[in-house]
Coordinates of C-alpha atoms in Angstrom, one line a residue:
M1 CA 83.6 26.0 23.1
P2 CA 82.7 25.2 19.5
R3 CA 79.9 27.1 17.9
R4 CA 77.7 24.1 17.5
S5 CA 78.1 23.3 21.1
S6 CA 77.1 26.8 22.1
F7 CA 73.9 26.5 20.0
A8 CA 73.3 23.1 21.7
C9 CA 73.7 24.6 25.2
V10 CA 71.3 27.5 24.4
W11 CA 68.8 25.0 23.2
I12 CA 69.2 22.8 26.4
V13 CA 68.9 25.9 28.7
G14 CA 65.8 27.0 26.8
L15 CA 64.2 23.6 27.4
L16 CA 65.3 23.7 31.0
T17 CA 63.7 27.1 31.5
I18 CA 60.4 25.8 30.1
A19 CA 60.6 22.6 32.3
L20 CA 61.4 24.5 35.4
H21 CA 58.6 27.0 35.0
A22 CA 56.2 24.2 34.2
Q23 CA 57.2 22.3 37.4
Q24 CA 57.0 25.5 39.4
A25 CA 53.4 25.9 38.3
G26 CA 52.3 22.3 38.7
D27 CA 54.7 20.4 41.0
Q28 CA 53.3 20.0 44.5
E29 CA 56.5 18.5 46.0
P30 CA 58.3 20.7 48.6
R31 CA 61.5 22.4 47.5
P32 CA 64.0 23.5 50.1
P33 CA 65.7 26.9 49.7
T34 CA 69.0 27.0 47.9
F35 CA 70.7 28.5 51.0
R36 CA 70.0 27.7 54.5
T37 CA 68.6 30.7 56.3
G38 CA 68.7 31.9 59.8
T39 CA 65.8 34.3 60.9
N40 CA 64.7 35.0 57.3
V41 CA 68.3 35.6 56.1
V42 CA 69.6 34.2 52.8
R43 CA 73.3 33.6 52.4
V44 CA 75.1 33.8 49.0
D45 CA 78.7 32.8 48.3
V46 CA 80.3 34.9 45.6
S47 CA 83.6 34.4 43.8
V48 CA 85.2 37.4 42.1
L49 CA 88.0 36.7 39.6
D50 CA 90.3 39.1 37.8
R51 CA 91.4 38.9 34.1
D52 CA 94.0 36.3 35.0
G53 CA 91.4 34.1 36.8
K54 CA 92.8 34.9 40.3
P55 CA 90.5 35.7 43.2
V56 CA 90.0 39.4 44.0
R57 CA 90.4 39.9 47.8
S58 CA 90.2 43.7 48.2
L59 CA 86.5 44.4 47.8
T60 CA 84.2 45.8 50.5
Q61 CA 80.5 45.4 51.1
D62 CA 79.8 48.7 49.3
D63 CA 81.4 47.2 46.1
F64 CA 78.5 44.7 45.8
E65 CA 75.0 45.1 44.5
L66 CA 72.5 42.2 45.0
R67 CA 69.1 41.9 43.5
E68 CA 66.3 39.3 44.1
N69 CA 63.8 39.1 41.2
G70 CA 65.2 42.4 40.0
E71 CA 64.6 44.2 43.3
L72 CA 67.7 45.7 45.1
Q73 CA 68.3 44.1 48.5
S74 CA 70.2 45.4 51.5
I75 CA 73.2 43.4 52.3
T76 CA 73.1 42.8 56.1
S77 CA 76.2 40.6 56.5
F78 CA 79.5 40.5 54.7
K79 CA 82.6 38.4 55.1
L80 CA 85.7 37.6 53.0
V81 CA 86.7 33.9 53.4
D82 CA 90.2 32.9 52.6
A83 CA 90.4 29.2 52.2
D84 CA 93.8 28.4 50.6
G85 CA 94.2 25.0 52.1
Q86 CA 96.8 26.1 54.6
P87 CA 96.3 25.5 58.3
T88 CA 95.1 28.6 60.2
D89 CA 95.3 27.1 63.7
D90 CA 96.4 24.0 65.6
L91 CA 93.7 21.8 64.0
S92 CA 94.4 18.1 63.6
L93 CA 95.2 17.5 59.9
P94 CA 94.7 13.7 59.6
I95 CA 91.1 12.8 59.5
R96 CA 90.4 10.3 62.2
S97 CA 86.8 9.4 61.6
P98 CA 83.7 10.4 59.6
Q99 CA 82.6 12.4 62.6
H100 CA 85.9 14.3 62.6
A101 CA 85.5 14.9 58.8
A102 CA 82.0 16.4 59.4
T103 CA 83.3 18.7 62.0
E104 CA 86.1 19.9 59.8
A105 CA 83.7 20.3 56.8
A106 CA 81.6 22.8 58.8
R107 CA 84.5 25.3 58.8
D108 CA 84.2 28.1 56.2
D109 CA 88.0 28.1 55.8
V110 CA 88.1 24.4 54.8
R111 CA 87.5 23.6 51.2
M112 CA 85.5 20.5 50.2
F113 CA 85.7 18.5 46.9
V114 CA 84.2 15.3 45.7
I115 CA 85.7 13.5 42.6
F116 CA 82.8 11.5 41.1
W117 CA 84.2 8.8 38.7
D118 CA 81.3 7.8 36.3
E119 CA 82.7 4.4 35.5
Y120 CA 79.5 3.5 33.5
H121 CA 80.2 6.2 31.0
I122 CA 84.0 6.1 30.7
D123 CA 85.8 4.0 28.1
Q124 CA 88.0 1.3 29.6
F125 CA 91.0 2.2 27.5
G126 CA 91.9 5.6 26.2
S127 CA 89.6 7.7 28.4
A128 CA 90.3 5.8 31.6
V129 CA 94.1 5.7 31.2
R130 CA 94.3 9.4 30.4
A131 CA 91.9 10.4 33.2
R132 CA 93.7 8.3 35.8
E133 CA 97.1 9.8 35.0
Q134 CA 95.9 13.4 35.1
L135 CA 93.7 12.9 38.2
T136 CA 96.7 11.3 40.0
N137 CA 98.8 14.4 39.3
F138 CA 95.9 16.6 40.3
V139 CA 95.3 15.1 43.7
L140 CA 99.0 14.9 44.5
E141 CA 99.8 18.5 43.6
A142 CA 96.7 20.8 43.6
F143 CA 95.3 20.5 47.1
G144 CA 96.5 22.1 50.4
P145 CA 97.0 20.4 53.7
T146 CA 93.5 21.2 55.1
D147 CA 91.4 20.5 51.9
L148 CA 88.9 17.6 52.3
V149 CA 88.6 15.4 49.3
A150 CA 86.5 12.3 48.6
L151 CA 86.4 9.9 45.7
M152 CA 83.4 7.9 44.7
D153 CA 81.5 6.2 41.9
Q154 CA 77.9 5.0 41.3
L155 CA 78.2 2.0 43.6
T156 CA 79.7 3.9 46.6
P157 CA 77.0 4.3 49.2
I158 CA 76.8 7.7 50.9
S159 CA 77.5 5.9 54.2
A160 CA 80.9 4.8 52.8
L161 CA 81.9 8.2 51.4
R162 CA 85.1 9.1 53.2
F163 CA 86.8 12.5 53.1
T164 CA 90.5 12.5 53.5
R165 CA 93.6 14.7 53.6
D166 CA 95.9 11.9 52.6
R167 CA 96.8 12.7 49.0
R168 CA 98.8 9.4 48.5
E169 CA 95.7 7.4 49.7
L170 CA 93.6 9.3 47.0
A171 CA 96.2 8.6 44.4
N172 CA 96.2 4.9 45.2
Q173 CA 92.4 4.8 45.0
I174 CA 92.5 6.6 41.6
H175 CA 95.0 3.9 40.3
N176 CA 92.3 1.3 40.8
L177 CA 89.6 3.1 38.9
R178 CA 88.3 1.5 35.8
G179 CA 86.1 2.5 32.9
R180 CA 83.2 0.2 32.2
R181 CA 81.3 1.8 29.4
G182 CA 79.6 -1.0 27.5
L183 CA 81.0 -3.7 29.9
Y184 CA 78.5 -5.6 32.0
I185 CA 80.3 -8.8 33.1
P186 CA 81.5 -9.4 35.7
A187 CA 79.0 -7.6 37.8
R188 CA 80.5 -5.6 40.7
S189 CA 77.6 -6.3 43.1
A190 CA 74.3 -8.0 43.7
V191 CA 72.7 -4.8 42.6
E192 CA 74.3 -5.0 39.2
E193 CA 73.3 -8.6 38.9
A194 CA 69.7 -7.5 39.5
H195 CA 70.1 -5.0 36.7
L196 CA 71.1 -7.7 34.3
R197 CA 68.2 -10.0 35.3
N198 CA 65.8 -7.1 35.0
G199 CA 65.5 -7.6 31.2
Q200 CA 65.2 -3.9 30.6
D201 CA 67.6 -1.5 28.9
V202 CA 70.7 -1.8 31.0
E203 CA 72.2 1.4 29.6
R204 CA 69.1 3.3 30.6
I205 CA 69.3 1.8 34.1
R206 CA 72.9 2.7 34.4
S207 CA 72.1 6.3 33.4
Q208 CA 69.4 6.5 36.1
V209 CA 71.8 5.0 38.7
T210 CA 74.4 7.6 37.8
A211 CA 72.0 10.5 38.0
T212 CA 70.6 9.3 41.3
A213 CA 74.1 8.7 42.8
L214 CA 75.2 12.2 41.7
K215 CA 72.1 13.8 43.2
S216 CA 72.5 11.9 46.5
T217 CA 76.1 13.1 46.7
V218 CA 75.1 16.7 46.3
M219 CA 72.3 16.3 48.9
H220 CA 74.8 14.8 51.3
L221 CA 77.2 17.6 50.9
G222 CA 74.4 20.0 51.7
T223 CA 74.0 18.3 55.1
L224 CA 77.7 18.8 55.9
R225 CA 78.0 22.6 55.5
Q226 CA 76.2 25.7 54.2
G227 CA 79.2 27.1 52.4
R228 CA 80.3 26.2 48.9
K229 CA 81.2 22.8 47.8
A230 CA 82.6 21.4 44.5
V231 CA 81.9 18.2 42.7
V232 CA 84.3 17.2 39.8
F233 CA 82.2 14.8 37.7
I234 CA 84.4 12.7 35.3
S235 CA 82.1 11.4 32.5
E236 CA 81.8 11.3 28.8
T237 CA 78.0 11.6 28.8
L238 CA 75.0 11.2 31.1
G239 CA 74.1 8.2 29.0
R240 CA 70.8 7.0 27.5
L241 CA 68.2 9.0 29.5
G242 CA 65.8 9.3 26.5
Q243 CA 62.8 11.5 27.1
D244 CA 63.7 11.8 30.8
G245 CA 66.9 13.7 30.0
I246 CA 65.6 17.2 30.5
R247 CA 63.7 16.3 33.6
V248 CA 66.7 14.5 35.2
L249 CA 69.0 17.4 34.3
S250 CA 66.7 20.0 35.7
D251 CA 66.4 18.0 38.9
L252 CA 70.2 17.8 39.2
I253 CA 70.6 21.5 38.6
R254 CA 67.9 22.4 41.1
T255 CA 69.4 20.0 43.7
A256 CA 72.9 21.5 43.2
N257 CA 71.6 25.0 43.7
D258 CA 69.5 23.9 46.7
N259 CA 72.7 22.7 48.3
N260 CA 75.1 25.4 47.1
T261 CA 77.3 22.9 45.1
A262 CA 79.0 23.6 41.9
I263 CA 79.3 20.6 39.5
Y264 CA 82.4 20.8 37.3
T265 CA 82.1 18.3 34.4
V266 CA 85.2 16.8 32.9
D267 CA 85.2 14.9 29.6
P268 CA 88.0 12.3 29.9
R269 CA 88.3 12.0 26.1
G270 CA 89.7 15.5 25.8
L271 CA 89.6 17.6 22.7
Q272 CA 90.2 14.5 20.5
A273 CA 86.8 13.1 21.4
G274 CA 85.3 14.2 18.0
G275 CA 81.6 14.5 17.3
A276 CA 80.5 11.1 18.6
G277 CA 80.0 12.2 22.1
G278 CA 77.9 15.3 21.3
F279 CA 78.3 18.6 19.5
G280 CA 82.0 19.0 18.7
G281 CA 82.9 16.4 21.4
V282 CA 81.0 18.3 24.2
S283 CA 78.0 16.6 25.8
P284 CA 75.3 19.4 25.8
L285 CA 73.7 18.0 28.9
L286 CA 77.0 18.0 30.8
A287 CA 77.8 21.5 29.6
S288 CA 74.4 22.8 30.7
L289 CA 74.8 21.0 34.1
A290 CA 78.1 22.8 34.7
D291 CA 77.0 26.2 33.5
S292 CA 73.7 26.2 35.4
T293 CA 75.4 25.3 38.7
G294 CA 78.0 28.1 38.5
A295 CA 80.8 25.8 37.3
D296 CA 82.7 25.0 34.0
A297 CA 82.5 22.2 31.5
I298 CA 86.1 21.1 31.1
V299 CA 87.0 19.6 27.7
S300 CA 90.8 19.6 27.4
N301 CA 93.7 17.3 26.7
D302 CA 95.3 18.7 29.9
F303 CA 92.3 18.9 32.3
N304 CA 94.7 18.7 35.2
H305 CA 95.6 22.3 34.5
A306 CA 91.9 23.3 34.3
L307 CA 91.1 21.5 37.5
R308 CA 93.7 23.5 39.3
K309 CA 91.6 26.6 38.5
V310 CA 88.7 24.9 40.2
V311 CA 90.8 24.7 43.4
L312 CA 92.0 28.3 42.9
T313 CA 88.5 29.6 42.5
S314 CA 87.5 28.1 45.8
S315 CA 90.5 29.7 47.7
S316 CA 88.8 33.1 48.3
F317 CA 85.1 34.1 48.2
Y318 CA 82.7 36.5 49.8
L319 CA 79.7 35.6 52.0
L320 CA 76.8 37.9 51.5
G321 CA 73.7 37.8 53.6
Y322 CA 70.4 39.6 53.2
S323 CA 66.8 39.5 54.4
P324 CA 64.5 39.3 51.4
K325 CA 62.0 42.1 51.0
D326 CA 59.5 39.6 49.6
T327 CA 58.6 37.5 52.7
Q328 CA 55.8 35.4 51.1
L329 CA 56.0 31.7 51.7
D330 CA 54.8 31.0 48.1
G331 CA 57.2 28.3 47.0
K332 CA 58.3 30.2 43.9
F333 CA 61.8 30.5 42.4
R334 CA 63.7 33.7 43.4
E335 CA 66.3 34.8 41.0
I336 CA 69.5 36.2 42.5
K337 CA 71.9 38.5 40.6
V338 CA 75.1 39.8 42.1
R339 CA 77.1 42.6 40.5
V340 CA 80.4 44.1 41.4
K341 CA 80.8 47.9 40.9
H342 CA 84.2 47.4 39.1
S343 CA 85.1 46.6 35.6
G344 CA 87.4 43.8 34.4
V345 CA 86.2 41.2 36.9
E346 CA 84.2 38.0 36.6
V347 CA 81.5 37.3 39.2
K348 CA 80.4 33.7 40.0
A349 CA 77.4 33.2 42.3
R350 CA 74.3 31.0 42.5
N351 CA 71.4 32.0 40.3
G352 CA 68.6 31.8 42.9
Y353 CA 66.7 29.7 45.3
W354 CA 63.2 28.3 45.9
A355 CA 61.2 30.1 48.6
A356 CA 59.6 27.9 51.2
R357 CA 55.8 27.3 51.3
G358 CA 53.8 27.6 54.5
A359 CA 52.6 24.0 54.0
D360 CA 56.2 22.9 53.4
V361 CA 57.3 24.4 56.7
D362 CA 54.6 22.5 58.5
R363 CA 55.5 19.3 56.6
A364 CA 59.2 19.7 57.4
R365 CA 58.4 20.0 61.1
A366 CA 56.3 16.8 60.9
V367 CA 59.1 15.0 59.0
A368 CA 61.7 16.1 61.5
L369 CA 59.5 14.9 64.3
A370 CA 59.0 11.5 62.6
A371 CA 62.7 11.3 61.9
A372 CA 63.3 11.6 65.7
L373 CA 61.4 8.3 66.2
P374 CA 63.7 5.4 65.7
S375 CA 62.6 3.0 62.9
P376 CA 63.6 -0.7 63.0
V377 CA 66.2 0.0 60.4
A378 CA 67.7 2.9 62.3
K379 CA 67.7 0.9 65.5
A380 CA 69.5 -1.9 63.7
F381 CA 72.2 0.3 62.4
K382 CA 72.8 1.8 65.8
E383 CA 73.9 -1.7 66.9
L384 CA 77.0 -1.3 64.8
T385 CA 80.0 -0.2 67.0
P386 CA 81.1 3.3 66.0
D387 CA 84.5 3.6 64.3
N388 CA 85.8 5.8 67.2
S389 CA 84.5 3.6 70.0
R390 CA 86.9 2.5 72.7
R391 CA 85.0 -0.7 73.4
P392 CA 87.5 -3.5 73.8
A393 CA 85.1 -6.4 72.9
E394 CA 82.1 -7.3 70.8
F395 CA 79.3 -9.5 72.0
W396 CA 76.6 -11.6 70.3
V397 CA 73.6 -12.9 72.3
G398 CA 71.3 -15.4 70.6
L399 CA 68.1 -17.2 71.6
T400 CA 66.9 -20.6 70.5
P401 CA 63.7 -22.4 71.7
A402 CA 64.3 -25.5 73.7
T403 CA 62.2 -28.0 75.7
D404 CA 59.7 -27.3 78.5
N405 CA 59.0 -23.8 77.2
N406 CA 62.6 -22.8 78.0
S407 CA 65.0 -21.1 75.6
R408 CA 68.7 -21.6 75.2
V409 CA 70.7 -18.4 75.6
N410 CA 74.0 -18.4 73.6
L411 CA 76.7 -15.8 74.3
V412 CA 79.9 -15.3 72.1
W413 CA 82.5 -12.6 72.3
S414 CA 85.5 -11.4 70.2
P415 CA 88.1 -8.8 71.0
R416 CA 88.2 -5.6 69.0
P417 CA 91.5 -4.4 67.4
G418 CA 94.0 -2.8 69.8
I419 CA 93.0 0.6 71.0
E420 CA 95.7 3.1 71.7
G421 CA 96.3 3.6 75.4
R422 CA 94.1 0.7 76.4
A423 CA 94.9 -2.9 77.1
A424 CA 93.5 -5.6 74.8
A425 CA 90.7 -7.8 75.9
G426 CA 91.9 -11.2 77.1
G427 CA 88.8 -12.7 78.7
V428 CA 85.2 -12.2 79.7
I429 CA 83.3 -13.2 82.9
V430 CA 79.5 -13.2 82.6
T431 CA 76.8 -13.3 85.2
A432 CA 73.2 -14.0 84.1
K433 CA 70.2 -13.7 86.4
N434 CA 66.4 -13.1 86.2
A435 CA 64.1 -11.8 88.9
T436 CA 64.3 -15.0 91.0
E437 CA 67.5 -16.9 90.3
R438 CA 71.1 -16.8 89.0
L439 CA 71.1 -18.6 85.7
F440 CA 74.8 -18.7 85.0
E441 CA 78.1 -17.3 86.2
G442 CA 81.6 -18.0 84.8
P443 CA 84.0 -17.3 82.0
V444 CA 83.0 -17.2 78.4
K445 CA 85.2 -19.9 76.8
E446 CA 86.3 -20.0 73.2
G447 CA 83.3 -20.9 71.1
G448 CA 81.0 -19.2 73.7
V449 CA 78.8 -20.4 76.5
S450 CA 75.1 -21.3 76.7
F451 CA 72.5 -21.8 79.4
M452 CA 68.8 -22.4 79.8
S453 CA 66.3 -19.7 80.7
P454 CA 62.5 -19.6 81.3
P455 CA 60.4 -16.8 79.7
G456 CA 61.0 -13.3 81.0
T457 CA 63.7 -10.7 81.4
I458 CA 67.3 -11.6 82.2
Q459 CA 70.2 -9.3 83.1
L460 CA 73.7 -10.0 81.7
D461 CA 76.6 -8.5 83.5
L462 CA 79.7 -8.7 81.3
T463 CA 83.2 -8.1 82.8
I464 CA 86.0 -7.7 80.3
Q465 CA 89.5 -8.5 81.5
D466 CA 93.0 -8.1 80.1
S467 CA 95.5 -10.9 79.8
S468 CA 96.4 -10.5 83.5
G469 CA 92.9 -10.9 84.7
D470 CA 92.4 -7.2 85.6
M471 CA 89.0 -5.7 84.7
I472 CA 89.4 -3.1 81.8
D473 CA 85.7 -2.6 81.0
R474 CA 82.2 -3.7 82.0
E475 CA 78.9 -3.9 80.1
Q476 CA 75.3 -4.7 81.1
R477 CA 72.6 -6.0 78.8
T478 CA 68.9 -6.8 79.1
V479 CA 67.5 -9.8 77.2
T480 CA 63.9 -10.7 76.8
V481 CA 63.3 -14.5 76.6
P482 CA 60.0 -15.3 74.8
D483 CA 57.3 -17.6 75.9
V484 CA 57.7 -20.3 73.3
Q485 CA 54.3 -22.0 74.0
K486 CA 52.4 -18.7 73.3
T487 CA 54.4 -17.9 70.2
T488 CA 52.6 -18.4 66.9
L489 CA 55.4 -17.3 64.5
A490 CA 59.0 -16.1 65.3
L491 CA 62.6 -16.4 64.1
T492 CA 65.6 -17.5 66.1
T493 CA 68.4 -15.1 66.4
P494 CA 70.4 -15.4 63.2
I495 CA 73.8 -17.1 63.6
V496 CA 76.4 -15.3 61.4
S497 CA 79.6 -17.2 60.8
R498 CA 82.6 -15.7 59.0
A499 CA 85.2 -17.3 56.8
R500 CA 88.3 -15.4 55.7
N501 CA 89.6 -18.1 53.3
S502 CA 88.5 -21.3 51.5
A503 CA 89.8 -23.6 54.2
E504 CA 87.8 -21.7 56.9
Y505 CA 84.7 -21.8 54.6
R506 CA 84.9 -25.6 54.2
T507 CA 85.1 -26.1 57.9
M508 CA 82.4 -23.6 58.6
S509 CA 79.9 -24.9 56.0
S510 CA 80.2 -28.5 57.2
A511 CA 80.0 -27.9 60.9
P512 CA 76.7 -29.1 62.5
D513 CA 76.8 -26.4 65.1
P514 CA 78.4 -23.3 63.6
V515 CA 80.0 -20.8 65.9
A516 CA 78.6 -17.3 65.7
F517 CA 81.0 -14.4 64.9
A518 CA 80.4 -11.7 67.5
G519 CA 81.6 -8.7 65.4
R520 CA 79.7 -6.9 62.6
D521 CA 82.7 -5.4 60.8
F522 CA 83.9 -7.3 57.8
T523 CA 86.0 -6.9 54.6
R524 CA 85.1 -7.7 51.0
A525 CA 87.4 -10.8 51.2
D526 CA 85.1 -12.4 53.9
R527 CA 82.3 -14.9 53.2
L528 CA 79.4 -15.1 55.5
L529 CA 77.2 -18.1 56.4
L530 CA 73.9 -17.2 58.1
R531 CA 71.6 -19.7 59.7
V532 CA 68.2 -19.1 61.1
A533 CA 65.0 -21.0 61.9
A534 CA 61.3 -20.2 62.2
Y535 CA 59.4 -21.5 65.2
G536 CA 56.0 -21.3 66.8
T537 CA 52.6 -23.0 66.5
A538 CA 52.1 -21.6 63.0
A539 CA 55.7 -21.9 61.7
T540 CA 55.3 -25.2 59.8
D541 CA 54.2 -23.6 56.5
A542 CA 56.0 -20.3 56.9
E543 CA 57.9 -18.9 53.9
V544 CA 61.3 -17.5 54.8
T545 CA 62.9 -14.8 52.6
A546 CA 66.0 -12.6 52.8
Q547 CA 66.8 -9.2 51.4
L548 CA 69.8 -6.9 51.3
V549 CA 68.8 -3.4 52.6
G550 CA 70.7 -0.1 52.3
P551 CA 71.3 2.6 54.9
R552 CA 68.1 4.5 53.9
G553 CA 65.9 1.4 54.2
A554 CA 65.6 0.7 50.5
T555 CA 65.8 -3.0 49.3
L556 CA 69.0 -3.4 47.2
A557 CA 68.6 -7.1 46.3
E558 CA 66.8 -10.3 47.0
L559 CA 69.2 -12.8 48.7
P560 CA 68.9 -16.6 48.1
I561 CA 68.1 -18.4 51.4
H562 CA 67.6 -22.2 51.3
S563 CA 65.9 -24.7 53.6
E564 CA 68.3 -27.3 55.2
G565 CA 65.5 -29.8 55.6
E566 CA 62.4 -30.1 57.7
G567 CA 63.0 -28.7 61.1
A568 CA 66.6 -27.9 60.3
G569 CA 66.2 -24.2 59.6
F570 CA 67.5 -22.1 56.7
R571 CA 70.9 -21.1 55.4
L572 CA 72.1 -18.1 53.5
D573 CA 75.6 -18.0 51.8
L574 CA 76.8 -14.5 51.1
P575 CA 80.3 -13.7 49.6
L576 CA 81.0 -10.0 50.5
S577 CA 83.2 -9.5 47.4
S578 CA 80.0 -8.8 45.5
L579 CA 79.2 -5.7 47.7
A580 CA 80.7 -2.3 47.9
T581 CA 82.1 -0.9 51.2
G582 CA 79.5 0.6 53.5
E583 CA 76.8 -0.3 55.9
F584 CA 74.0 -2.8 55.1
I585 CA 71.3 -4.9 56.7
I586 CA 70.4 -8.5 56.0
A587 CA 66.6 -8.6 56.5
I588 CA 65.2 -12.1 57.2
A589 CA 61.4 -12.4 57.1
A590 CA 59.0 -15.3 57.8
R591 CA 55.4 -15.2 56.8
N592 CA 52.3 -17.4 56.6
S593 CA 48.8 -16.6 55.6
S594 CA 48.1 -14.4 58.5
E595 CA 51.3 -13.2 60.1
R596 CA 54.7 -11.8 59.2
V597 CA 57.8 -11.4 61.4
E598 CA 61.2 -10.0 60.6
T599 CA 64.7 -9.9 62.1
L600 CA 67.5 -7.5 61.0
V601 CA 71.2 -8.2 60.9
P602 CA 73.4 -5.1 60.5
L603 CA 76.9 -5.3 59.1
R604 CA 79.7 -2.9 58.0
I605 CA 82.1 -3.6 55.1
S606 CA 85.2 -1.5 55.8
R607 CA 87.4 -2.3 52.9

């Protein structure tokens, strides 16, 4: 590293030390420990490299010395983990689902890597072209059969993060990466359009988005496994953070250490970057981020070679466990230092953890209890059919107020893609009844069926048949029909129609009675048309709004919803090309001066 860069890093680390100690003294927010613990046991992952940068595998427990805050600790557990990417048993190599990936990630002998492409801070020409070429070679040649690798950028929601063992798939994804430093049009999503309308410093917003996405990635990795993880962060700079730079950086470092994740930073400009990007071409913030998380800042014209060392470093490490002699729940930082009683070796380990506080433990219990109670958003996402489900059909049930206090019940179904070893759905028979009578019985025709129902609870018995008329599945649902005359403000069940091309959209948008699409899985090529109406004794002056909500319940964007005329309801037109892949909710709300009601429509964009 150039001398000026070294001075810069020392200066940054000094400021970080001051910031961390200041936050330690005054910050009242809870901090989780760096390493998950069992019964008061802290686990530390340690890499030991020889002079050639190769892992040393011959050490014993007695070769290590571990100190916490300078005090020698007794190592109570010791294990050498060899994770060279080669299969050690009959595990299934292809990743079948996110659940399968999470199961594999929990294994100590499976290595995990995330390649984070910071498109906001990568030039569209030289940097992006060089980085794509070298990353392609890296993913095709460096990883073993069992390694789990994911690729993401700022606009990839955590719910859409997919780990894979398919190297060719990764290479194809890398081929589509673009650098967008200084480019704002066209916007990639409704979120970016909101950034442009904000009127603030777009570059500052982009930097904040990048830091938040990187932090969320690290936190997600921490939920998947206790063992070490590596993030390869491809970026020229963290951008225009201004006075928040040190605070944001210290928060990223603390989060990485909290979740046992090393962040390797890679400058795609290489050694020819010059002084424009920092001291001698090295961003001091990125260099400090890597160094403080036990990783390296890679600035090379051949970073493919340097990244191979990242994989090699993860191929063998030691797991050390100890019970701290200091058992106080004081919330203070505990420094960890690991030494090997041999010369000529390099030791890489986390530099410490934050002890828990008594109040934090009580708060964590309360948060866990609250998390167990399903929120409306969590309940809505549970309506999405899991990827690994063997359900042969999807159903949509809608309610619309009619005359004489009755409501019209609408039922639509659609077959799910073929499931291996199971016949495809060819038809559906439905029986609907309430406590006193049978309301409907018969096949569900193309376009669905509808029938009238008084207020109360009705039971739907859905029999799914194959093309020969044989039953292949059965489902039962309970539907509550409202009392329309006693309703002050409510929303009809939103009708979501799907168009896969321009011709379908023209037909769909002009239809007086649109057909609902029963599924909730879409592609970015689809265009949705959502229609909904407010009803009740106080619905005349109600204001209806729509929002796009993310998987954590945060509002991502306001969606334009328009009235179709008095008594005709409202219409929302949503091209999915403006969204990233992942899971979302369309939240429709109606409010008047005294009341507010809401209905949630979950959807998944798979590609």
